[in-house]
Structures are given as C-alpha cells and as structure tokens.
Coordinates of C-alpha atoms in Angstrom, one line a residue:
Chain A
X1 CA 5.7 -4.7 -10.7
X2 CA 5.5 -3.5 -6.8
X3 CA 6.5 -6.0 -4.6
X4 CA 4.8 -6.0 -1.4
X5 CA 6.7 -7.7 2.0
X6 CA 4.9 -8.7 4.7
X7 CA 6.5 -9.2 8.5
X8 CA 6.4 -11.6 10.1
X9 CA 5.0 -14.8 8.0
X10 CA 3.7 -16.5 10.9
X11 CA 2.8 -15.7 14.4
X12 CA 1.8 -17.3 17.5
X13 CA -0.3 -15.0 20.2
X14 CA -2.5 -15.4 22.9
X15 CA -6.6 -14.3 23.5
X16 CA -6.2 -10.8 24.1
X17 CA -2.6 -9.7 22.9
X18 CA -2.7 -6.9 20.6
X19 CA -0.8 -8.1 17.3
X20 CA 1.0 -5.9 14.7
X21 CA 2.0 -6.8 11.2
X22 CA 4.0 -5.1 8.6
X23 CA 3.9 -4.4 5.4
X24 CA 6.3 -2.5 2.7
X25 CA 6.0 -1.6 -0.9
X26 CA 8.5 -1.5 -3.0
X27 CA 7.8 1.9 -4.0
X28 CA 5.7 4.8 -2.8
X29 CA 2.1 3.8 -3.3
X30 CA 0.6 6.7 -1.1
X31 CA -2.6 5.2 0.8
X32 CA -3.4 2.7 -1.7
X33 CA -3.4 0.3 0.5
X34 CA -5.7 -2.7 1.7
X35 CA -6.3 -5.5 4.1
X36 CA -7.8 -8.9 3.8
X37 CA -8.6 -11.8 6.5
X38 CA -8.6 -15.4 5.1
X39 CA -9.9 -18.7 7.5
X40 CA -8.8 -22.0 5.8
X41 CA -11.2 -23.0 2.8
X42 CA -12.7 -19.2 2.7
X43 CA -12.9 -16.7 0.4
X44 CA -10.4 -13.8 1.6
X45 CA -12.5 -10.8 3.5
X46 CA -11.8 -7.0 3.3
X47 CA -10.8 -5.3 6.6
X48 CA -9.3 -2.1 6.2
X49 CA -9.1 -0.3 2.6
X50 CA -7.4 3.1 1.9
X51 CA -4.5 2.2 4.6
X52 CA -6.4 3.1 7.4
X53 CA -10.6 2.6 6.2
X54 CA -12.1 0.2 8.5
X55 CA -14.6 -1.7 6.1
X56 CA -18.0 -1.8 6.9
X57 CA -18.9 -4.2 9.6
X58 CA -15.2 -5.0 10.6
X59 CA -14.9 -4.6 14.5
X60 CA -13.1 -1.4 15.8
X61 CA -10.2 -3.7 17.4
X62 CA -8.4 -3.9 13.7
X63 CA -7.2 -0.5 12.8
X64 CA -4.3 -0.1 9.4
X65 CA -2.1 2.9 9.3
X66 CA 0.8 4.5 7.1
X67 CA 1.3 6.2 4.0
X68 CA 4.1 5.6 1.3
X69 CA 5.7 2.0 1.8
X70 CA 5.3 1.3 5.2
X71 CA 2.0 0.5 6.5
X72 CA 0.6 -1.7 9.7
X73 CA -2.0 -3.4 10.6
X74 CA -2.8 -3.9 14.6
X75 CA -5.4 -6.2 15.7
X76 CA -5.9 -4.2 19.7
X77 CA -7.1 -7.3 21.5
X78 CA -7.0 -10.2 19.7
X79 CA -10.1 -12.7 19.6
X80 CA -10.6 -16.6 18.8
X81 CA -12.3 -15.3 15.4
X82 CA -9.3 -13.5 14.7
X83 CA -6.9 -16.6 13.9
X84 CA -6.6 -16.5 10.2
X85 CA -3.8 -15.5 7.8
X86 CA -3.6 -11.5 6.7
X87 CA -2.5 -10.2 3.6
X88 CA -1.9 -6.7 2.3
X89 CA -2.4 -5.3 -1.4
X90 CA -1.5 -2.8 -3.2
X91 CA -3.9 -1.1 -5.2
X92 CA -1.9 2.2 -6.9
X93 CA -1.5 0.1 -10.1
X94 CA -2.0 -3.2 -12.3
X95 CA -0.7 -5.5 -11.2
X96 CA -2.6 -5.3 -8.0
X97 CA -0.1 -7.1 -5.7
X98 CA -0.7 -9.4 -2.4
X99 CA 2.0 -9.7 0.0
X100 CA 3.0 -13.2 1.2
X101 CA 0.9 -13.4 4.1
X102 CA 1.1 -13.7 7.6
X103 CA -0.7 -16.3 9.1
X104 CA -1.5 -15.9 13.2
X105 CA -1.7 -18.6 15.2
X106 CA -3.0 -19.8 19.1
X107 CA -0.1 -19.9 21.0
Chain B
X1 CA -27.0 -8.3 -1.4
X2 CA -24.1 -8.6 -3.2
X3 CA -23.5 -12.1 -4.6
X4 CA -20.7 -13.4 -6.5
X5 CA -20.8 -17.0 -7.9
X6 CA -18.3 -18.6 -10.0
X7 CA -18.6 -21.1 -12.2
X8 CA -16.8 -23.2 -15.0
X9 CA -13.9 -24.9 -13.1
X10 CA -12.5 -28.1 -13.9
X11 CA -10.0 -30.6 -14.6
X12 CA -7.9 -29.5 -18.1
X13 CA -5.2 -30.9 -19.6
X14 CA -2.0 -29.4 -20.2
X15 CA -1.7 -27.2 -22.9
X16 CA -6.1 -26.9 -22.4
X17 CA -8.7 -24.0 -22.3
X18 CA -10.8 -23.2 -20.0
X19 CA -13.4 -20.3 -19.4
X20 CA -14.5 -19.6 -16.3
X21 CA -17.6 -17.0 -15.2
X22 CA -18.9 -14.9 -12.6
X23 CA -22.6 -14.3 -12.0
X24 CA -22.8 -10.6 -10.5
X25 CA -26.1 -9.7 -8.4
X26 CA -27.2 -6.9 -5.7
X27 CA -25.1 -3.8 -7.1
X28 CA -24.7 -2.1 -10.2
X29 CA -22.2 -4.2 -11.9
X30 CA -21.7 -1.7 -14.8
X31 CA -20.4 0.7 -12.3
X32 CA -17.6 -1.6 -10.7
X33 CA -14.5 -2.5 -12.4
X34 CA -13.7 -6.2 -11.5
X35 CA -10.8 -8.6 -11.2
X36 CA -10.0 -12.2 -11.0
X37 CA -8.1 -13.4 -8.2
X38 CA -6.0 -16.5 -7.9
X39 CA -4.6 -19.3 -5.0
X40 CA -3.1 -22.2 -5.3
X41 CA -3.0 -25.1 -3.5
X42 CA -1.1 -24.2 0.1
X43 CA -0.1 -20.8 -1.3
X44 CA -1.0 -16.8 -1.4
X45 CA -3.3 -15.0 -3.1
X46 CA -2.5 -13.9 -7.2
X47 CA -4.0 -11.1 -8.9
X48 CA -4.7 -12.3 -12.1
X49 CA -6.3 -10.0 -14.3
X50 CA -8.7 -6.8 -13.9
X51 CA -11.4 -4.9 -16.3
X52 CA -12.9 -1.7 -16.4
X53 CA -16.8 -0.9 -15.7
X54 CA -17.3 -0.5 -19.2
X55 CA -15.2 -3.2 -20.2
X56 CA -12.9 -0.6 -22.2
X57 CA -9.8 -1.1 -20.0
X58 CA -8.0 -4.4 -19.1
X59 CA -4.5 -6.2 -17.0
X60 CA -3.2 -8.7 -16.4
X61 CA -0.6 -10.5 -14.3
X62 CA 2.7 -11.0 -16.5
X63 CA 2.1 -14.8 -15.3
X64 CA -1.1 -15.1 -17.3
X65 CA -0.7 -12.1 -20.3
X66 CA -0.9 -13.5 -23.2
X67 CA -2.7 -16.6 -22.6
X68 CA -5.5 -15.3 -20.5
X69 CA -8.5 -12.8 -21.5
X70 CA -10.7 -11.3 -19.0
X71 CA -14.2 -10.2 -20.9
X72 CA -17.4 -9.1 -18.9
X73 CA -21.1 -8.7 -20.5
X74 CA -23.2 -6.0 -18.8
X75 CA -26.3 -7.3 -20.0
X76 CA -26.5 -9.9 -18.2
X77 CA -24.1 -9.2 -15.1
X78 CA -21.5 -11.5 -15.7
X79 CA -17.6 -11.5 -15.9
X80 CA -15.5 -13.9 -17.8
X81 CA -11.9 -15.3 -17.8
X82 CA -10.7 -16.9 -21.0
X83 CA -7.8 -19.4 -20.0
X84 CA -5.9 -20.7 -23.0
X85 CA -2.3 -22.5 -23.3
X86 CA -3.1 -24.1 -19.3
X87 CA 0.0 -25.1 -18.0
X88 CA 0.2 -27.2 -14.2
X89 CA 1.1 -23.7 -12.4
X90 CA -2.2 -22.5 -13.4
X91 CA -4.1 -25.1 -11.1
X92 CA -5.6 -22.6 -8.3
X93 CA -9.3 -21.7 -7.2
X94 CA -10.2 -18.8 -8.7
X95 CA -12.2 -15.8 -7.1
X96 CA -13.7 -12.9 -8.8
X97 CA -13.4 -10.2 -6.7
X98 CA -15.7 -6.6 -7.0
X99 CA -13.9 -2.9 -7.3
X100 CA -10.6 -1.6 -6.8
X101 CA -10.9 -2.5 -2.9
X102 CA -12.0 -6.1 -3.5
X103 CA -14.6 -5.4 -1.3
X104 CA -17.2 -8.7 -2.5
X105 CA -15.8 -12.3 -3.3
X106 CA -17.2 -15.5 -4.8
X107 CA -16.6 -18.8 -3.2
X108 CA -14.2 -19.8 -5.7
X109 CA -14.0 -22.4 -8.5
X110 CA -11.5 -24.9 -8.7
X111 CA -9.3 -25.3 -12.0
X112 CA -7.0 -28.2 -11.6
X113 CA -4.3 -28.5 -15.1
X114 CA -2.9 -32.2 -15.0
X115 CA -2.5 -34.8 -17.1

C-alpha cells in the first residue's frame, strides 16, 4: 500500500496567516492527488483534486501544488471557516489512502 | 443535486453482519465508480472498499478483504456494503463517497460492534 504523511498534525494560526501543509507519498503517484476539509461531526468536503484542481465552489485562497510525492496545500489568508482538519489522498491506486490529518486550530 | 444517503447502521455484536446502503440521486450513478469510506471514533478517515460503474471491478482495504463485500444495483441507484465476521475495530461512521475524486458524501451511518 502507499502510505501517505502528512506535516504537521496540528496547527495553531491566526485570521489571516497564510498556512501550508505537507504531504508525501510513499511512492511516485504523479498528480493523483486530492484534498479534503472536515468540521467536527461533518462529512469530509473536496477542495482541491488532481494536486492542484480547485473543486468547484472552493474559494481561490486554497490552492494544492506538486507532482510525484511531495505535494502542498496553502490556505493564502486564512478565515474563521477555515478551522477544520485537512487530509490528503492518494488516488493512483486501491487502496486509496488518507493521510493522518492535520487539524488547524485558532491560535 | 447530488444526494447521498446512507442507511443500515447499527449496534452488532462481535463476530455480527451487517449491510449497510447508499441511496444515489442527481447524477448518473451508472457512470461513477463509488467507494465506502470509514472513521472511527476520534480518528482519520479509512478507505474501505471501491467498485466500478458497472459493478465489474472491486477493492478493498486489507483491513476489511475478506469479510467485507461492496455490491451496487444500477436499477435502482443504490450501493451496498456487506459487513460479515464484525470485529470492535470495525465500529466507525461510514460514508459512501462518489468517483475517484470523492467529490459527493453522505452524512454517514453509524456502525457500533460491541458486546
């Protein structure tokens, strides 16, 4: 199976800090590569498909990037909707794996 | 609009079965391969098992292989997930989840294995 690694598990930032958070395949999975956003008691939401596809109706501030194992996603100004916890996935092949998580919290 | 709703959930013994479904409306479901998504209690999210458009091709999770079948009926729009041999690790909601992307989610249904 791929194991995907997520960095860091937990953050704390501020109303308008632009966040970053990692994620790495353990092998090359080209741009198969998605985002989800999940609040507490939700159902996880799509944000960014392909590595860098900004799903439809996902504000312009979260953008993904990378190709091969290392991909990011940046939130550019972070807003009170935004605290949730984030998880990549891989989707080259079955078994579709989620990284850890990486939860972002108010500091 | 695309609507996912799961149902069958419940509280199952050890060693139990359990079938759980997923109601499909607003998009050509026969088109869309679909998958079943796990979480447990405090924890990330599990892929569990995924099936074809046509139902030809299936996976699953080495956690669940075996004991699990995923099975979808066209007809009437709805995916299924057998769950046989339940063992305590396997108490988690469970979301279906549309297309490779994932891009549509239920709201989950609970499936709790405890004596």
């Amino acid at each position: 199976d791929i194991q995907m690694t997520q960095s860091p598990s937990s953050l704390s930032a501020s109303v308008g800090d632009r966040v970053t958070i990692t994620c790495r395949a353990s092998q090359i999975i080209s741009t198969y590569l998605n985002w989800y956003q999940q609040k507490p008691g939700k159902a996880p939401k799509l944000l960014i498909y392909g590595a860098s596809s900004l799903q439809s109706g996902v504000p312009s501030r979260f953008s993904g990037s990378g190709y091969g194992t290392d991909f990011t996603l940046t939130i550019s100004s972070l807003q009170p909707e935004d605290f949730a916890t984030y998880y990549c996935q891989q989707s080259y092949i079955t078994p579709r794996t989620f990284g850890q998580g990486t939860k972002v919290e108010i500091k | 609009e695309v609507e996912l709703v799961e149902s069958g959930g419940g509280l199952v013994q050890p060693g139990g079965s359990l079938r759980l479904s997923c109601a499909a409306s607003g998009f050509s479901f026969a088109t869309y391969g679909m998958n079943w998504v796990r979480q447990a209690p405090g924890k990330g999210l599990e892929w569990v098992a995924g099936i074809g458009g046509s139902g030809g091709s299936t996976s699953y999770a080495v956690s669940v292989k075996g004991r699990f079948n995923i099975s979808r009926d066209n007809s009437k729009n709805t995916l299924n997930l057998q769950m046989n041999s339940l063992r305590a690790e396997d108490t988690a909601v469970y979301y279906c989840a549309k297309g490779g992307y994932h891009d549509y989610w239920g709201q989950g249904t609970l499936v709790t294995v405890s004596s």
